[in-house]
XYZ file of C-alpha atoms in Angstrom:
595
model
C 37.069 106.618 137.049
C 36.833 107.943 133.629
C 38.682 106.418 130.853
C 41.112 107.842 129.191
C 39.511 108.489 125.880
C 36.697 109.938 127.668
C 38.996 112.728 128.912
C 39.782 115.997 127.197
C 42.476 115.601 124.974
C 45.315 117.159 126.925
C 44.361 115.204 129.910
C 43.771 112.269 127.686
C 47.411 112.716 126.500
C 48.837 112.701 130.178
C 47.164 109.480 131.265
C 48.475 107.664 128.091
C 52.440 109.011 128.989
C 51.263 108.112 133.361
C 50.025 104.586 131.606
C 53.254 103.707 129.566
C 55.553 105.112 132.511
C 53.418 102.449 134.737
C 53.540 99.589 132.116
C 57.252 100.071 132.104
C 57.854 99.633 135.817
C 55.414 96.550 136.137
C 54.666 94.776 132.615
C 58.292 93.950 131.466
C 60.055 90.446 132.709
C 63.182 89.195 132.034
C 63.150 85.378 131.035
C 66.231 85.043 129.685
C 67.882 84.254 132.944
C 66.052 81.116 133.270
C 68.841 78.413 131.958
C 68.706 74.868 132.699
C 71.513 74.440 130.037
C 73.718 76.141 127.939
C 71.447 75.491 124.460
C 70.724 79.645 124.014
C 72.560 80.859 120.840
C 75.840 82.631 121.003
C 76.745 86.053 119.295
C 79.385 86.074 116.383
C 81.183 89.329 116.263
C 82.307 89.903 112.353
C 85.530 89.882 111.493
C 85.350 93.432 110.029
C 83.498 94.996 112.502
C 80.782 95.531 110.637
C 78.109 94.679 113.727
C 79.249 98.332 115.147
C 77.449 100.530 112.598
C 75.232 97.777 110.831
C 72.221 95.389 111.583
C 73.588 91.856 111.387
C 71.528 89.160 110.352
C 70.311 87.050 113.841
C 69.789 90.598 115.105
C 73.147 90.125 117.368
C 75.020 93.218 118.858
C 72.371 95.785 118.727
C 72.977 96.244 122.720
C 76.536 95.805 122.507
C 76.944 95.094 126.074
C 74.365 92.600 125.738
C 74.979 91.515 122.166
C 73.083 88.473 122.521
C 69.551 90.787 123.498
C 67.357 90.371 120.756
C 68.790 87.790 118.493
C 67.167 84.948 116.411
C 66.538 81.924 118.601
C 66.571 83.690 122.293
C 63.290 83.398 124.620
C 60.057 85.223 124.078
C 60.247 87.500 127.399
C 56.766 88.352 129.339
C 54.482 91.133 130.389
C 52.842 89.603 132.996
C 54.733 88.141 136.171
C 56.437 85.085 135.539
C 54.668 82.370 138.354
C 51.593 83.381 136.571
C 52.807 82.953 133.023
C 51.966 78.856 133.762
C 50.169 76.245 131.333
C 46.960 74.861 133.471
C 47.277 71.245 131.650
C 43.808 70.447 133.177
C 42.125 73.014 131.411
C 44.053 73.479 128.194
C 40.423 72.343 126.337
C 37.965 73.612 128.720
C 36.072 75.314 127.309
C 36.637 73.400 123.914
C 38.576 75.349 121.595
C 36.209 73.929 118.701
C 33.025 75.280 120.528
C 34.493 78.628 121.018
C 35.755 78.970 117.500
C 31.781 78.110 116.041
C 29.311 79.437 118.860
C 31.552 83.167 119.331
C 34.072 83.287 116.142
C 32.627 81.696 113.597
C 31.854 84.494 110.482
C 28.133 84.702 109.998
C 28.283 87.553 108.153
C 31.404 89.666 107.359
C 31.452 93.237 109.383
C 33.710 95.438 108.064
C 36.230 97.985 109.496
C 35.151 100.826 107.161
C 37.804 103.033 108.496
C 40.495 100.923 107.064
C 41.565 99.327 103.480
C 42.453 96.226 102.687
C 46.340 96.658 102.580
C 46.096 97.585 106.831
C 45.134 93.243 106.924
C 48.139 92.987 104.508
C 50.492 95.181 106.615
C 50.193 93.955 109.934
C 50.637 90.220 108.716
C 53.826 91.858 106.775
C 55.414 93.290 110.219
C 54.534 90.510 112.399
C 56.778 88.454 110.028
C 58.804 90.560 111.058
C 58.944 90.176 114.925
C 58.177 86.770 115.700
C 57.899 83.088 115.316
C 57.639 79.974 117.458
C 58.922 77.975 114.453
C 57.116 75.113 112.806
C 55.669 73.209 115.967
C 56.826 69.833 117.067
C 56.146 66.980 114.227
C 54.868 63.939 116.379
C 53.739 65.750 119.779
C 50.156 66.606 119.600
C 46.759 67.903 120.927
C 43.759 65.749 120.132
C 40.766 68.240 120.033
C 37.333 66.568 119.999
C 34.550 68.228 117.767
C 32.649 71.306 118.835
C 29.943 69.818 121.481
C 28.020 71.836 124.425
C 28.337 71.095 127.734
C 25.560 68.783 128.866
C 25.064 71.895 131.745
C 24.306 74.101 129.415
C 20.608 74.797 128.075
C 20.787 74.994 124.007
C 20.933 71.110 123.483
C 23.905 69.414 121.179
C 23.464 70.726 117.694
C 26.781 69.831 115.518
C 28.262 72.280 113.096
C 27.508 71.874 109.493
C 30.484 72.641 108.961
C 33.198 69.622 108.129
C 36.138 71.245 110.064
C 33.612 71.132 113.146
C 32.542 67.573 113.180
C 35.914 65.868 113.247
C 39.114 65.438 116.086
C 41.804 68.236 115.310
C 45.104 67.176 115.640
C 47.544 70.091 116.234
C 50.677 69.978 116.521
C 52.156 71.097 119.784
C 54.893 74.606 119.890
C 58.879 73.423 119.994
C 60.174 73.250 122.923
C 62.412 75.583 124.165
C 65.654 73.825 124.304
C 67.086 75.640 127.100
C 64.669 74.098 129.859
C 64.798 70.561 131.178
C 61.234 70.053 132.866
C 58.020 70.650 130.713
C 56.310 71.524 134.107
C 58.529 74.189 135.149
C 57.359 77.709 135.660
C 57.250 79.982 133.948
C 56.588 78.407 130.513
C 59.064 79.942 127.845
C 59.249 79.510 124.274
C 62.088 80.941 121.516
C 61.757 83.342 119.421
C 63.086 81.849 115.675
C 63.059 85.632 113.854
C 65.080 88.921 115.184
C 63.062 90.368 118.246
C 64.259 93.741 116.421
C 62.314 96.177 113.889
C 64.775 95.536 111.542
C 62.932 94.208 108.831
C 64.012 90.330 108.921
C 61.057 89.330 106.950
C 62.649 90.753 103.853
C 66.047 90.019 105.136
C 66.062 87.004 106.983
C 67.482 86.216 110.589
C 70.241 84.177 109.548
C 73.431 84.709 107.368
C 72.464 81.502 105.005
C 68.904 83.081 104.297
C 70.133 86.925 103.604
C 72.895 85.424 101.546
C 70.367 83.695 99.132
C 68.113 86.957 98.945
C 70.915 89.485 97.966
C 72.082 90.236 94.549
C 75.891 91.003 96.030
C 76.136 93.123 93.420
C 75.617 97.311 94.174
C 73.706 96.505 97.727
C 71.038 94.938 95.605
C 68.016 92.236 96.656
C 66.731 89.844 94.089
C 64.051 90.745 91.978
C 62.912 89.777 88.361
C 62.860 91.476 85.227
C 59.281 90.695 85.194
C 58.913 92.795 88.558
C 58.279 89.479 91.144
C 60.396 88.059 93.428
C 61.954 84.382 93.107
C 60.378 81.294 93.960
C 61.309 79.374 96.235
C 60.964 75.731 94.482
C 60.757 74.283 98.641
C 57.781 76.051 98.951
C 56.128 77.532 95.772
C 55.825 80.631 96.980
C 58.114 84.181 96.758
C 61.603 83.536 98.023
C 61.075 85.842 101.327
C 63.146 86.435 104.721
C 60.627 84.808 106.747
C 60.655 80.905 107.653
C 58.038 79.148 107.462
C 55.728 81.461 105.090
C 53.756 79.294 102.466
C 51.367 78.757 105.694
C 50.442 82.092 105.648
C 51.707 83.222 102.209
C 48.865 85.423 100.360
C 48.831 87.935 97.375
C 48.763 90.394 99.968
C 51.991 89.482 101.461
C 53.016 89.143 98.282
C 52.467 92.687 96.936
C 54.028 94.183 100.272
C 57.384 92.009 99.755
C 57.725 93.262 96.182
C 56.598 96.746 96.914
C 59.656 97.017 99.395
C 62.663 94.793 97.794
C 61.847 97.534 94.970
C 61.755 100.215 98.025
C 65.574 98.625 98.738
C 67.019 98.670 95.269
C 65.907 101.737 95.094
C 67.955 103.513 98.081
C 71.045 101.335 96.535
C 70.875 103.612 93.689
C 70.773 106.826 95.477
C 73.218 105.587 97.365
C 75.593 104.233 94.781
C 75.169 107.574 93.035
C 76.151 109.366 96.071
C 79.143 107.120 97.341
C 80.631 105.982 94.020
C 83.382 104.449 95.619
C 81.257 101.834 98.691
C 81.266 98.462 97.960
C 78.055 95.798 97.723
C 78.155 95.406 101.825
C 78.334 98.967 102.441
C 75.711 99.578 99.962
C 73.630 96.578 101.203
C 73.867 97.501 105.026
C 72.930 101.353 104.667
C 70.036 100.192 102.572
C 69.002 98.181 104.638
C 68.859 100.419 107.888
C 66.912 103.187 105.870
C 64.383 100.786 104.271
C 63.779 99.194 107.979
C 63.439 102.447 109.963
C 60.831 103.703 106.775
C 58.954 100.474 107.995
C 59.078 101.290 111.185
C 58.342 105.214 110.766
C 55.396 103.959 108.248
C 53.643 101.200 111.529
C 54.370 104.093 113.577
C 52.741 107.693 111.998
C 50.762 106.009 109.650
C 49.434 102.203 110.248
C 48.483 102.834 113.561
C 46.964 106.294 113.443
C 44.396 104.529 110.661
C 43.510 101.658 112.884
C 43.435 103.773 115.713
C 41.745 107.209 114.861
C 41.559 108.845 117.989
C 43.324 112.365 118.290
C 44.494 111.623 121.674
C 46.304 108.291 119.795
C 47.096 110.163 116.534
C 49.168 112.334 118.875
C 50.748 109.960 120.666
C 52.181 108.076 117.648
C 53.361 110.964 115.786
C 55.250 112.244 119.055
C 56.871 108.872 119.357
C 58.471 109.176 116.100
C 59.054 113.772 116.173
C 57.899 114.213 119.986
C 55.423 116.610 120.774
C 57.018 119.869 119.461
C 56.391 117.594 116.113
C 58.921 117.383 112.696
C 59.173 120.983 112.017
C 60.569 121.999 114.890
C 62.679 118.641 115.046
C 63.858 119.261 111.091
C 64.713 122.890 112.274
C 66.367 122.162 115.833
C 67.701 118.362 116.009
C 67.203 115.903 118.996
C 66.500 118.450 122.098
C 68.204 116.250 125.017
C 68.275 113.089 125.623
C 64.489 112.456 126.236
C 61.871 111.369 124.936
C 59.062 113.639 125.018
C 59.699 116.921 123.035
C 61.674 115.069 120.389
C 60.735 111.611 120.310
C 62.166 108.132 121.102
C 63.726 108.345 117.861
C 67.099 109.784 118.145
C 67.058 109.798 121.979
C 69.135 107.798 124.296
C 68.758 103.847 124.786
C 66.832 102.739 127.483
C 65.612 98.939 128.507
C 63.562 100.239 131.622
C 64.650 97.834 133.952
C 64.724 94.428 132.075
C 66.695 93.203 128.690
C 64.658 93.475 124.994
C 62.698 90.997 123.906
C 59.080 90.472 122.444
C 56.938 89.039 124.595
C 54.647 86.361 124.089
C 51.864 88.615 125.495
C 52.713 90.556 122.201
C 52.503 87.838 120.302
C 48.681 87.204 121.841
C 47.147 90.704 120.841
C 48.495 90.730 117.572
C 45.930 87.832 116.547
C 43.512 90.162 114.492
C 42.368 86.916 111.837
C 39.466 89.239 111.621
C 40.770 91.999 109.605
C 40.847 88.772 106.294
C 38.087 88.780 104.579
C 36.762 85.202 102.808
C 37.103 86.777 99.207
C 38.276 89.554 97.255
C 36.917 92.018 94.682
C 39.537 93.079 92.169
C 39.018 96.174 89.873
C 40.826 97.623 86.944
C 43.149 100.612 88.696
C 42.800 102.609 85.482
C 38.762 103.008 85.414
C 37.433 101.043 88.519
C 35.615 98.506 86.482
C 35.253 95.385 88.272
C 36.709 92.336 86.704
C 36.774 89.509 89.117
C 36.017 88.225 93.063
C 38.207 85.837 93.749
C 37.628 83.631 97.245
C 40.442 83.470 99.237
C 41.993 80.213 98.754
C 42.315 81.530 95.160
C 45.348 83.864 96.185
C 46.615 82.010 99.380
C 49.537 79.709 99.410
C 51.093 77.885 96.212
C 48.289 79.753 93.950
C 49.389 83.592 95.004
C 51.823 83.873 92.200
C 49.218 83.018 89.344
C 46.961 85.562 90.827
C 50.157 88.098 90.871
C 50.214 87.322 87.352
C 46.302 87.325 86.344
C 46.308 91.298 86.463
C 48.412 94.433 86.492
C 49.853 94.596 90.083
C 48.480 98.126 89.832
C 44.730 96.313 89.576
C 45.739 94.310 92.915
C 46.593 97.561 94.661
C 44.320 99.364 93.576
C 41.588 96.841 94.381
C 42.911 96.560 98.046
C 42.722 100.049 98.317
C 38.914 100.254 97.851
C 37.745 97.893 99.630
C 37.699 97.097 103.733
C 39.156 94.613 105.532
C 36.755 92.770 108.466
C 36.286 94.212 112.033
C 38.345 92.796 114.757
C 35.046 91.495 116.571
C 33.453 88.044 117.507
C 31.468 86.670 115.028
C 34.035 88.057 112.029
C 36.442 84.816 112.111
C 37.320 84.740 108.005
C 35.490 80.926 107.155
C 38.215 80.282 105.230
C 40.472 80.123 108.135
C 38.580 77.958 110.243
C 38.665 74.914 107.527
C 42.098 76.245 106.210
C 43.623 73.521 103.914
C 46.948 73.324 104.262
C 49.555 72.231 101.570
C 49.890 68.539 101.326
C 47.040 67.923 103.655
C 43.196 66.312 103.436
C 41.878 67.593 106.399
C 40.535 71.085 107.139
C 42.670 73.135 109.693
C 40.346 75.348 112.686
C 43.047 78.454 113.405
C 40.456 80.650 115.298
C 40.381 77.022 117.767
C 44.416 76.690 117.318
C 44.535 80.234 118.244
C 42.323 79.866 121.413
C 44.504 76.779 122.090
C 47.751 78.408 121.397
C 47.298 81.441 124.246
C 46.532 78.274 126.732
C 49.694 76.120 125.733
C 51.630 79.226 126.257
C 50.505 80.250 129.382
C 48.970 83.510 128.646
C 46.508 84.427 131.046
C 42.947 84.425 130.533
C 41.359 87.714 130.125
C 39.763 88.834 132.890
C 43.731 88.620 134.899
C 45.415 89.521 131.579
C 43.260 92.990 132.523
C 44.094 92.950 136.308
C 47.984 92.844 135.272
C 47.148 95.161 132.659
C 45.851 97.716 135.017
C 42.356 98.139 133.608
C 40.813 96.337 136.430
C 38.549 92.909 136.634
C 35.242 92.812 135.283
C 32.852 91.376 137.708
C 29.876 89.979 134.372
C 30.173 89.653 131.062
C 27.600 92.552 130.303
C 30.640 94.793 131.804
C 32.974 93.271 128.685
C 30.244 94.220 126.054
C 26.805 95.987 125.625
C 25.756 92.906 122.798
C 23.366 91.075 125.024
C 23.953 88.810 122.935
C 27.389 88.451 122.960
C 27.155 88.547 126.805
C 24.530 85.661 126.796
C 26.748 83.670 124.341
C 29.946 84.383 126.519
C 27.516 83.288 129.522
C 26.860 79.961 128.180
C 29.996 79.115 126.948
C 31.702 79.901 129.615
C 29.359 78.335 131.808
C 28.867 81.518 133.773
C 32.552 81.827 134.657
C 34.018 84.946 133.716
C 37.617 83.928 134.951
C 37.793 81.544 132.399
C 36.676 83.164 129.364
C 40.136 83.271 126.543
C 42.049 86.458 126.380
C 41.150 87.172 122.538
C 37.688 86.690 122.990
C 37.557 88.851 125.785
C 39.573 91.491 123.423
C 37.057 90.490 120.565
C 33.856 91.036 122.108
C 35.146 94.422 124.154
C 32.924 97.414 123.486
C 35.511 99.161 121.706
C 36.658 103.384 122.845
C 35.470 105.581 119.717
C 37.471 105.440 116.812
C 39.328 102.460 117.947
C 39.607 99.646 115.514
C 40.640 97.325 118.268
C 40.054 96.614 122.220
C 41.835 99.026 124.694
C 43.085 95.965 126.662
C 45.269 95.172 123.965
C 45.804 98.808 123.318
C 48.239 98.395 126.911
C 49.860 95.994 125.273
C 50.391 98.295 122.552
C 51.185 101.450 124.524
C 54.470 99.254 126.216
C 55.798 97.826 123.734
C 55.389 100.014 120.794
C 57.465 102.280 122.680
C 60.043 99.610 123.586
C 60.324 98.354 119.899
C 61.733 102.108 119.632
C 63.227 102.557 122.703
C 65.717 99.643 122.904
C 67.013 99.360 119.582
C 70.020 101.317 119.161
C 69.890 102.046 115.257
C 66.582 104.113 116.898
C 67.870 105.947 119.319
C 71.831 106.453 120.207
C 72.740 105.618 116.464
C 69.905 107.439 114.768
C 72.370 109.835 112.990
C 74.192 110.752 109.843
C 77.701 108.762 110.619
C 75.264 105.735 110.833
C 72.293 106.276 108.543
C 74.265 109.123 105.802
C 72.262 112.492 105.952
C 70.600 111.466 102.813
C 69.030 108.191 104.684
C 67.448 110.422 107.163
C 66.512 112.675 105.274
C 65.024 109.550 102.855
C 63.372 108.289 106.290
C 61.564 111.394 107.030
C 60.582 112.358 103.528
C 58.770 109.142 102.565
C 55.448 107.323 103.588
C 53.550 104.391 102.410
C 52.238 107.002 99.444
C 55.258 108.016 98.331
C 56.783 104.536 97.844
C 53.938 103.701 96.467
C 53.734 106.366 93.594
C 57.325 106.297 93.110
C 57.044 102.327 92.173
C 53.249 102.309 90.571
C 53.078 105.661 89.225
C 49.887 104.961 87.737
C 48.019 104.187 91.330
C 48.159 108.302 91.762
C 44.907 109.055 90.774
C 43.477 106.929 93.224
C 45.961 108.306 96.120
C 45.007 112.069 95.106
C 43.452 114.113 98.659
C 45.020 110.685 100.714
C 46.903 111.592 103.540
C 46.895 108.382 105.031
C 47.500 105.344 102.669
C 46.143 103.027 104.927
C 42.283 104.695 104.966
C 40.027 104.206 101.909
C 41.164 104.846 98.857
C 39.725 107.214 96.108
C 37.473 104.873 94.183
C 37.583 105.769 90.246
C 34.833 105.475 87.252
């Protein structure tokens, strides 16, 4: 059969809708039924009803005849059936997770995505923030990995790593429990979700009243921010005071930039809308605010983000007519929602539908979302004004406690600017960032393998391997590993580690090392992934579809919502990045370089 985005484009457009409507019917399982005991948390309704017309904190009462659906601290659900979403203990480290992580991950030399800039790494780390988190593993309940060794089967003889992170045991801590189940062998394995399964912007906010209440101003809607223009530190942690738990782990200046670019984003609506609606109070300022600044997220990962990582008119089209439909924003502006549908106005604005099974990310989700790739082991920065270059910095130098002296060691302007001219790495094998495969962590002497923990973390979870992840899918087994990629190479490497089984070769390495459809920046296995539950991030969230309206959002948030884009907030905050945005369309691609 021919794939999709080998067809003509209007038949390439029909298989994608056929391929969603399928995915729908098949890929989504419910979990949350499973209950050993009553541990799952219980919605709150507020006192002033608030939770009707605004997004609540644990993300409670968006389906308000499920108002539990969604919220902070409920199960990861699945896309794959749940008797084979099961953890095989006996080969959790076979293949070692150290040997795949230095023979096929391991950055040799960094490959960049030249269709993207720096701030699409930034972004997607921003959003999944956003959507998920198992939490901060269990402290004394471990996996001992040995160091990266071949198989004495295998024909290139034992040749250890030079690197230190290779040539010791990895201890890793295992993922929490989920509280709910009683038997650590029972089927299917679940896991909670400790973030808002919504698009509602909890990494700014926070999924819990304790954490939004320490972020907010309470005074005209308003979030913290500095004179100085940075956000607060959190003395816990050293890093920006931020919605999501958890973050000096990952915390970078690229995170950082994003967080302050959008607090500013909120304040900003609270002043159009204070100057609007004299009379509303902090809450009602705060809450609108809030549900315009989230669905501008959302609109931006949906017409913009994507489209750059995914520059395929068959995909550009898609995208855009999830957000206007296919009869596109002019004719939506000019007529309104048509119907209740979907498909000549968009999910956005149409009517609610869970197709079959209640919201929740999925841990499959969670799985193609690992693009490590895209981080590059150091950073050029450049004056924003000129382009003169002024420093490379490696990446520890703007990770973790030291991001907010390298906030401060330049005009934020330089850091965007700088982000905007250079490329982030390909999402390939062989394009692991170094730095995250001997990550030092806070507090700790020992280097840290993610690109192994990540390998081991699919396994633990009971993700499938690849070659059945594609069978579920529906793009079909591969019967040798030249059918995953044209590298020889690669195919040879995959071979050996492997040891010639292509059952067993890890779901991200599989999407790694997939020849990838033209102007694709990642595999089109996880592009399934994508095409579900992009859609269902959309489709199931109320304040997208049934509440997308003035009584909810004012006219002026909608009209805020549609109006704005990555550039625009961008300009409107850092005026002085426009000549480098001048001719952009998409603020995501390369940015003008200047001299």
């Amino acid at each position: 059969m021919i794939p999709w985005h080998k067809l003509p484009l209007p038949l390439a457009l029909l298989e994608l809708v056929q391929t969603r409507n399928d995915l729908r019917e098949k890929n989504l399982r419910d979990t949350s039924q499973i209950v050993d005991k009553e541990t799952l948390p219980k919605p709150k309704q507020s006192p002033d009803s608030r939770h009707l017309v605004a997004r609540t904190a644990d993300g409670s009462f968006n389906d308000l005849t499920q108002p539990e659906m969604g919220m902070a601290g409920t199960r990861f659900g699945r896309n794959v059936p749940l008797a084979e979403a099961s953890v095989d203990q006996k080969k959790l480290l076979t293949p070692n997770p150290r040997l795949v992580s230095s023979t096929l991950l391991k950055r040799d030399e960094f490959i960049p995505a030249t269709i993207l800039n720096l701030h699409a790494a930034a972004w997607i780390q921003f959003q999944t923030h956003d959507w998920f988190s198992h939490g901060e593993n269990q402290p004394d309940n471990r996996f001992s990995v040995p160091p990266a060794q071949r198989n004495s089967g295998q024909a290139s003889p034992d040749q250890p790593s030079s690197d230190q992170a290779d040539n010791q045991t990895l201890e890793v801590a295992k993922t929490l429990k989920d509280p709910s189940r009683t038997d650590d062998n029972t089927r299917p394995a679940t896991f909670i979700n400790h973030v808002t399964h919504w698009w509602d912007a909890s990494q700014l906010y926070g999924s819990d009243e304790d954490t939004l209440h320490r972020l907010r101003t309470h005074e005209d809607g308003k979030m913290l921010i500095g004179e100085d223009g940075f956000l607060p530190l959190d003395d816990s942690t050293g890093i920006d005071l931020v919605g999501f738990p958890g973050s000096a782990g990952g915390w970078w200046i690229g995170l950082s930039m994003l967080h302050t670019l959008f607090v500013k984003e909120h304040n900003t609506i609270c002043d159009r809308l204070k100057q609007r609606y004299p009379s509303w109070d902090d809450a009602q300022l705060f809450d609108k605010a809030r549900l315009i600044n989230a669905a501008l997220l959302a609109k931006i990962h949906t017409v913009e983000w994507t489209p750059a990582i995914l520059p395929n008119p068959a995909t550009q089209i898609a995208m855009n007519a999830n957000w206007w439909g296919l009869l596109g924003k002019d004719v939506k502006n000019l007529t309104g929602h048509l119907g209740d549908g979907e498909l000549l106005s968009g999910i956005v604005g149409s009517e609610t539908d869970h197709h079959g099974a209640p919201y929740y990310l999925t841990e499959e989700f969670v799985s193609v979302y690992r693009m490590h790739p895209l981080i590059p082991d150091e950073i050029d920065f450049y004056a924003h004004r000129h382009g003169e270059h002024m420093a490379v910095k490696s990446f520890p130098d703007v990770f973790g406690r030291k991001t907010r002296e390298a906030m401060q060691a330049m005009p934020i302007e330089d850091s965007f600017y700088s982000f905007g001219v250079q490329h982030p790495g390909a999402i390939t094998l062989h394009n692991y960032p170094n730095f995250l495969r001997a990550l030092m962590k806070d507090g700790s002497t020992e280097p840290f393998d993610l690109a192994a923990v990540d390998i081991l973390r699919d396994r633990e979870r009971g993700v499938p391997r690849y070659n059945r992840f594609r069978e579920i899918m529906g793009t079909g087994r591969v019967s040798s590993f030249e059918e995953i990629t044209s590298n020889r190479q690669w195919a040879r490497e995959l071979r050996e580690i492997y040891n010639n089984d292509i059952n067993s070769v890890d779901l991200m390495v599989g999407l790694f090392a997939e020849d990838l459809p033209e102007g694709f920046g990642f595999s089109d296995t996880a592009f399934r992934v994508f095409i579900l539950m992009a859609s269902r991030r959309l489709k199931s969230d109320r304040f997208f579809t049934e509440d997308y309206r003035a009584e909810i959002y004012t006219q002026f948030g909608l009209d805020w919502i549609d109006d704005n884009s990555f550039l625009t907030v961008l300009r409107r905050h850092y005026p002085a990045l426009s000549p480098a945005l001048y001719g952009l369309s998409n603020g995501f691609q390369p940015w003008r370089k200047l001299s």
